[in-house]
Short mmCIF file of C-alpha atoms in Angstrom, two decimals:
data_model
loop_
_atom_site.label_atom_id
_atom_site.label_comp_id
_atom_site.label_asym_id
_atom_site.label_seq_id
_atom_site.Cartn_x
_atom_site.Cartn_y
_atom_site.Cartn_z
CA UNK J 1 -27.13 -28.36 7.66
CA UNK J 2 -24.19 -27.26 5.83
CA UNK J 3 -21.49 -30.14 5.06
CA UNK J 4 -19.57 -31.88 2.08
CA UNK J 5 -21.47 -34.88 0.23
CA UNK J 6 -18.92 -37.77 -1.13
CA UNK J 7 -20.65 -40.28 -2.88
CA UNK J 8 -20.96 -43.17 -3.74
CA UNK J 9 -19.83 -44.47 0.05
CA UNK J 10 -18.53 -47.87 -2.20
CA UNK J 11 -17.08 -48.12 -5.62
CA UNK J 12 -15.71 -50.59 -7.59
CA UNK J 13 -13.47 -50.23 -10.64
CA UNK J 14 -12.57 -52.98 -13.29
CA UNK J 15 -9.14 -53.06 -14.64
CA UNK J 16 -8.59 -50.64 -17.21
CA UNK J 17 -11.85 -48.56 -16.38
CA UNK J 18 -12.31 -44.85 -15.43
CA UNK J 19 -14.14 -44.20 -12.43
CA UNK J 20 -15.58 -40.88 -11.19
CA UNK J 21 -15.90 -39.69 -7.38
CA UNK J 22 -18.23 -36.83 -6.38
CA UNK J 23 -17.78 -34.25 -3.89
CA UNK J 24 -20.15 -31.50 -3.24
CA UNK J 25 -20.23 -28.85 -0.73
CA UNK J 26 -23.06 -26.25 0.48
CA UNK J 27 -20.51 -24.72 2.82
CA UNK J 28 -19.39 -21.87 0.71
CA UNK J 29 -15.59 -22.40 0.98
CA UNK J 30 -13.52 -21.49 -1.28
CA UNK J 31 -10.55 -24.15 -1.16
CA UNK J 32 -11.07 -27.98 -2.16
CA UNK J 33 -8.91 -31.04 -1.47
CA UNK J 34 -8.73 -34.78 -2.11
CA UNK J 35 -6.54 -36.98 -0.05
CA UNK J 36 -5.96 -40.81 -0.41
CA UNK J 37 -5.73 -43.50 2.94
CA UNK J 38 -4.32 -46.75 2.52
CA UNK J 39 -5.01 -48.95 5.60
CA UNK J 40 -2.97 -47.61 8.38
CA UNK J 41 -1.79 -44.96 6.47
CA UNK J 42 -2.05 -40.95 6.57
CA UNK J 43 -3.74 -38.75 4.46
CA UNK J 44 -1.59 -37.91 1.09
CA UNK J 45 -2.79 -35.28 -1.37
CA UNK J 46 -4.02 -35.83 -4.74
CA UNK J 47 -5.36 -32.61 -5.83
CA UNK J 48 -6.60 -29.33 -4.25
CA UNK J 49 -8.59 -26.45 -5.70
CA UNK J 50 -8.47 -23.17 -4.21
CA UNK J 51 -10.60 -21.06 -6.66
CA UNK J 52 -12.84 -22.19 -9.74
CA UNK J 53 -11.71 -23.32 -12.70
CA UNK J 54 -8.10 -23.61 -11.23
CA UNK J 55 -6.50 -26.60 -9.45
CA UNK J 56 -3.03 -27.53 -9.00
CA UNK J 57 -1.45 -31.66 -8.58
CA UNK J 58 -0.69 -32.64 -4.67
CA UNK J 59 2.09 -35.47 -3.72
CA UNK J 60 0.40 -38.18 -5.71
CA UNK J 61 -1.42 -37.13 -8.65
CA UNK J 62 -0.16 -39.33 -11.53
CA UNK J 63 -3.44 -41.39 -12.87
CA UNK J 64 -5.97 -39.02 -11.02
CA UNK J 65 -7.52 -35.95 -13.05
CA UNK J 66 -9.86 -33.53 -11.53
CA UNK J 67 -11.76 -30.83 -12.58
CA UNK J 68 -13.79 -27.35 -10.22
CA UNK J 69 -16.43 -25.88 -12.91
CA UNK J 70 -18.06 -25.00 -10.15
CA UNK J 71 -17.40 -23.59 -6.71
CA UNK J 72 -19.87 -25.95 -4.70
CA UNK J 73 -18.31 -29.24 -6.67
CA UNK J 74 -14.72 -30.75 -7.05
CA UNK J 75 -15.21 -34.61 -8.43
CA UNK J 76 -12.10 -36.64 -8.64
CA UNK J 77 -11.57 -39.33 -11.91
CA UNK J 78 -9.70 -42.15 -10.98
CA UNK J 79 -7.84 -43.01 -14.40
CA UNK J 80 -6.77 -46.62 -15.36
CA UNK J 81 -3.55 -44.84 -15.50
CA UNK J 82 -3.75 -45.47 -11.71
CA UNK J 83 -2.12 -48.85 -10.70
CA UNK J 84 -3.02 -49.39 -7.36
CA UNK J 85 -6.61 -47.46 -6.93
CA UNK J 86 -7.98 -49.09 -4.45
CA UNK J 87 -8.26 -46.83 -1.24
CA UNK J 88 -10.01 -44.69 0.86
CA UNK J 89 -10.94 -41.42 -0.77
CA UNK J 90 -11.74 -38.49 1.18
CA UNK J 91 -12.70 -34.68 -0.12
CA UNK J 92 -12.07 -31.83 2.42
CA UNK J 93 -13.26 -28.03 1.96
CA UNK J 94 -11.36 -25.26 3.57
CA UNK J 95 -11.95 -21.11 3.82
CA UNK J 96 -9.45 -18.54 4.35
CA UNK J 97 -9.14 -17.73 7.59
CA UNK J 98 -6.82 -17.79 10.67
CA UNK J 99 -8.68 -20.56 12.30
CA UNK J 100 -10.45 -22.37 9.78
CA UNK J 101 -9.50 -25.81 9.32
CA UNK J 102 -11.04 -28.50 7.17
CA UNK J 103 -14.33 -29.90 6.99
CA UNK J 104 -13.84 -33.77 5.47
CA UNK J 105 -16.54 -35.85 3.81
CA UNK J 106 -16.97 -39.27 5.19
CA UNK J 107 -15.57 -40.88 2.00
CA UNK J 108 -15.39 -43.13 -0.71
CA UNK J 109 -13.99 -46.67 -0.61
CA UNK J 110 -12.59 -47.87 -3.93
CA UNK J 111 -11.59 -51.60 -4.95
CA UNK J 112 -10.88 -52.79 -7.83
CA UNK J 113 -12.05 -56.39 -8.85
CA UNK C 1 10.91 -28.37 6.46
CA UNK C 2 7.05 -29.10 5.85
CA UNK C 3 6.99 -32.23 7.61
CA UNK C 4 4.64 -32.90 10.95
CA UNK C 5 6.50 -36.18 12.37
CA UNK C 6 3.73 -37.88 14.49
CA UNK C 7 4.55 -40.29 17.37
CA UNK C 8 3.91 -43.16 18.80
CA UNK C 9 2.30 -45.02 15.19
CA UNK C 10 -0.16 -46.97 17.78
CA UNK C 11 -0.80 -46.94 21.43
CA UNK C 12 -3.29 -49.08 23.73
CA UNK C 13 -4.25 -47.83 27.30
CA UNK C 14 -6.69 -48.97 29.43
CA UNK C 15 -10.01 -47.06 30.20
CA UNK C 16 -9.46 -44.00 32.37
CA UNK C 17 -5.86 -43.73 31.04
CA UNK C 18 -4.31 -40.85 29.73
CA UNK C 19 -2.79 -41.41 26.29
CA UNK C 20 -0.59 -38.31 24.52
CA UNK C 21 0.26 -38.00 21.33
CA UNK C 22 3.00 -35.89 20.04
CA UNK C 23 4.15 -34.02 16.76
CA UNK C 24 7.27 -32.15 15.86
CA UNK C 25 7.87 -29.85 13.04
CA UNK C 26 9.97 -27.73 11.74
CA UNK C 27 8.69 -24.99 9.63
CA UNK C 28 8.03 -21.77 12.04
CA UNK C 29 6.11 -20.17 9.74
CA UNK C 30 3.29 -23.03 11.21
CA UNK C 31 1.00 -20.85 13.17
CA UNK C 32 -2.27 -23.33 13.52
CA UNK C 33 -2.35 -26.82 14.67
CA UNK C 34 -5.22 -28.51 14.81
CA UNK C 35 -6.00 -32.39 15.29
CA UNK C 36 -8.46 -34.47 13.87
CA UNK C 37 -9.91 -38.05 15.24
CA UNK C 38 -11.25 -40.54 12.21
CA UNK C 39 -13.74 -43.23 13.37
CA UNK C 40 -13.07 -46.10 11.33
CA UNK C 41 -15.22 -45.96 7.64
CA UNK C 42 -15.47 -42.18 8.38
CA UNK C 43 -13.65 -38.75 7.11
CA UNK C 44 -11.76 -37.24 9.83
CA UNK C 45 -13.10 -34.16 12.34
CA UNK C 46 -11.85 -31.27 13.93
CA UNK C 47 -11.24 -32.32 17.73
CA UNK C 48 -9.51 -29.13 19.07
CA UNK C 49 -7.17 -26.37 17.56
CA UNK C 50 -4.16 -24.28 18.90
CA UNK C 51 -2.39 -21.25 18.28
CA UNK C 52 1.48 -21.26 18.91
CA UNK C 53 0.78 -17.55 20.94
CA UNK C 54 -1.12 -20.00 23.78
CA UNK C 55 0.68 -23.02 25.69
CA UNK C 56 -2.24 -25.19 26.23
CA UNK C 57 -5.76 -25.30 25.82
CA UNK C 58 -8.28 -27.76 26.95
CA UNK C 59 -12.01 -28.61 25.50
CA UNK C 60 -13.40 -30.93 27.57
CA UNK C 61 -11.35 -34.00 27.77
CA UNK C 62 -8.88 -33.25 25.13
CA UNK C 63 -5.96 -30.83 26.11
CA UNK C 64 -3.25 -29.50 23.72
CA UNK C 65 0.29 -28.68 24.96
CA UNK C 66 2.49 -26.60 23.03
CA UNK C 67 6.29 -25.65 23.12
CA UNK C 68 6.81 -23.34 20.89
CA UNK C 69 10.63 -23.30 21.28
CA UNK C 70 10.91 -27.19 21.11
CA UNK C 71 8.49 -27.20 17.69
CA UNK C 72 6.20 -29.65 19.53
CA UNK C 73 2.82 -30.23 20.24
CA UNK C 74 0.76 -33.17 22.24
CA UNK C 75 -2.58 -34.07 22.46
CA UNK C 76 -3.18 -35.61 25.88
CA UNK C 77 -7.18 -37.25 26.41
CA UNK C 78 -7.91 -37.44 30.30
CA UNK C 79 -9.77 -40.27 31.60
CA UNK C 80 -10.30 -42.07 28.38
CA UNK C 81 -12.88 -44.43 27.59
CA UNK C 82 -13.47 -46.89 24.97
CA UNK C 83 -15.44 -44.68 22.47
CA UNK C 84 -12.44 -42.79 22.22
CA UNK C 85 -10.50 -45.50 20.21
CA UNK C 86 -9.87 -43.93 16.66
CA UNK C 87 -7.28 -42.28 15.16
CA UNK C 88 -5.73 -38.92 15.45
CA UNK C 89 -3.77 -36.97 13.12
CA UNK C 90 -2.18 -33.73 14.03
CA UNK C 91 -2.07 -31.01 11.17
CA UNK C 92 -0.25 -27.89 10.91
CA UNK C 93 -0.76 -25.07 8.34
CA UNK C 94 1.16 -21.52 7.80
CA UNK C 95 -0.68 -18.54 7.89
CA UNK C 96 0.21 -17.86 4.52
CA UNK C 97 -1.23 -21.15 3.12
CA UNK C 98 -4.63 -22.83 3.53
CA UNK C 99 -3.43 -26.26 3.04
CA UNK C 100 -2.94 -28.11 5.74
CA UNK C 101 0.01 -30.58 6.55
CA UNK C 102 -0.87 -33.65 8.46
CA UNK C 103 1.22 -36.19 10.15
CA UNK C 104 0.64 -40.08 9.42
CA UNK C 105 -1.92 -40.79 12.46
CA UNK C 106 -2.27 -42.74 15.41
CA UNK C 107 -4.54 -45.63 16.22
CA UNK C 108 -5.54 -45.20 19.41
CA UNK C 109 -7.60 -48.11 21.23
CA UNK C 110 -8.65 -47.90 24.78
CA UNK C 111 -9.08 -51.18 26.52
CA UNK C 112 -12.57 -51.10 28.35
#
């Protein structure tokens, strides 16, 4: 079954450390997105990716970095840069299309301890 | 201009209520809305999706409205039952763009 792979489900980050979240898709889209939830919250955008090897900074990327080598795999480095990390991560994939919407992962919680 | 303003932030009804959700935007050059339910601990999923050249369209349970002169857009569930607490975010994304632009969700719970 086709789908996008987050993982790990839990992650925890020490002050000061780098962490790296991994999102993988076998779906063949072309366009690649990572949102942030805080409890209660909506879904604000990091980063998105619509071709390899080119990405461009959503509403909230100061302290995240992210990187699309390849077309299948988008991971997301949360820097120590980042002050207040801990959230719910989610990737989404997209294609063009006039009635293609997203297909989300199920997520990575972060905490810090 | 690419705002989606959700509305209410939370709602309770009991089971076999019918709880609606609205958005309002702006932008015209939106031409697909979709909405998305999120079980808690899990990434959201395509419920049902709407073209502004349609009114309404129904799958099931789950019925879009859509006033295309007014900028608005509902989601309205029909006899709702307990496994339908979650929340829902509307989206809304011009034809030109593939991002989508969400609004900030609304935790539904229905009372059993």
């Amino acid at each position: 079954d086709g789908g996008i792979t987050q993982s790990p489900k839990y992650l925890f980050r020490k002050e000061g450390q780098n962490v790296t979240l991994s999102c993988e898709q076998n779906l063949n889209h072309d366009a690649m997105y990572w949102y942030r939830q805080d409890p209660g919250q909506g879904l604000r955008l990091i980063y998105y990716s619509q071709i390899v090897n080119d990405f461009q900074k959503g509403d909230i990327a100061e302290g995240y970095s992210v990187s699309r080598e390849k077309k299948e795999s988008f991971p997301l480095t949360v820097t120590s840069a980042q002050k207040n990390p801990t959230a719910f991560y989610l990737c989404a994939s997209s294609t063009p299309g006039r009635s293609y919407g997203y297909t989300f992962g199920s997520g990575t919680r972060l905490t810090v301890v | 201009q690419q705002q989606v303003k959700q509305s209410p932030q939370s709602l309770i009804v009991q089971k076999g209520g019918i709880p609606i959700i609205n958005c309002a935007y702006e932008n015209t050059a939106f031409d697909y809305f979709p909405w998305y339910q999120q079980f808690p601990g899990k990434g959201p999923a395509l419920l049902i999706a709407i073209r502004p050249d349609v009114s309404e369209k129904k799958e099931g349970r789950f019925t879009i409205s859509f006033n295309k002169s007014a900028k608005q857009f509902s989601l309205h569930i029909m006899d709702s039952q307990p496994g339908d607490s979650a929340t829902y975010f509307c989206a809304a994304r011009a034809g030109s763009a593939r991002q989508l632009t969400f609004g900030s969700g609304t935790q539904l719970t229905v009372l059993p």
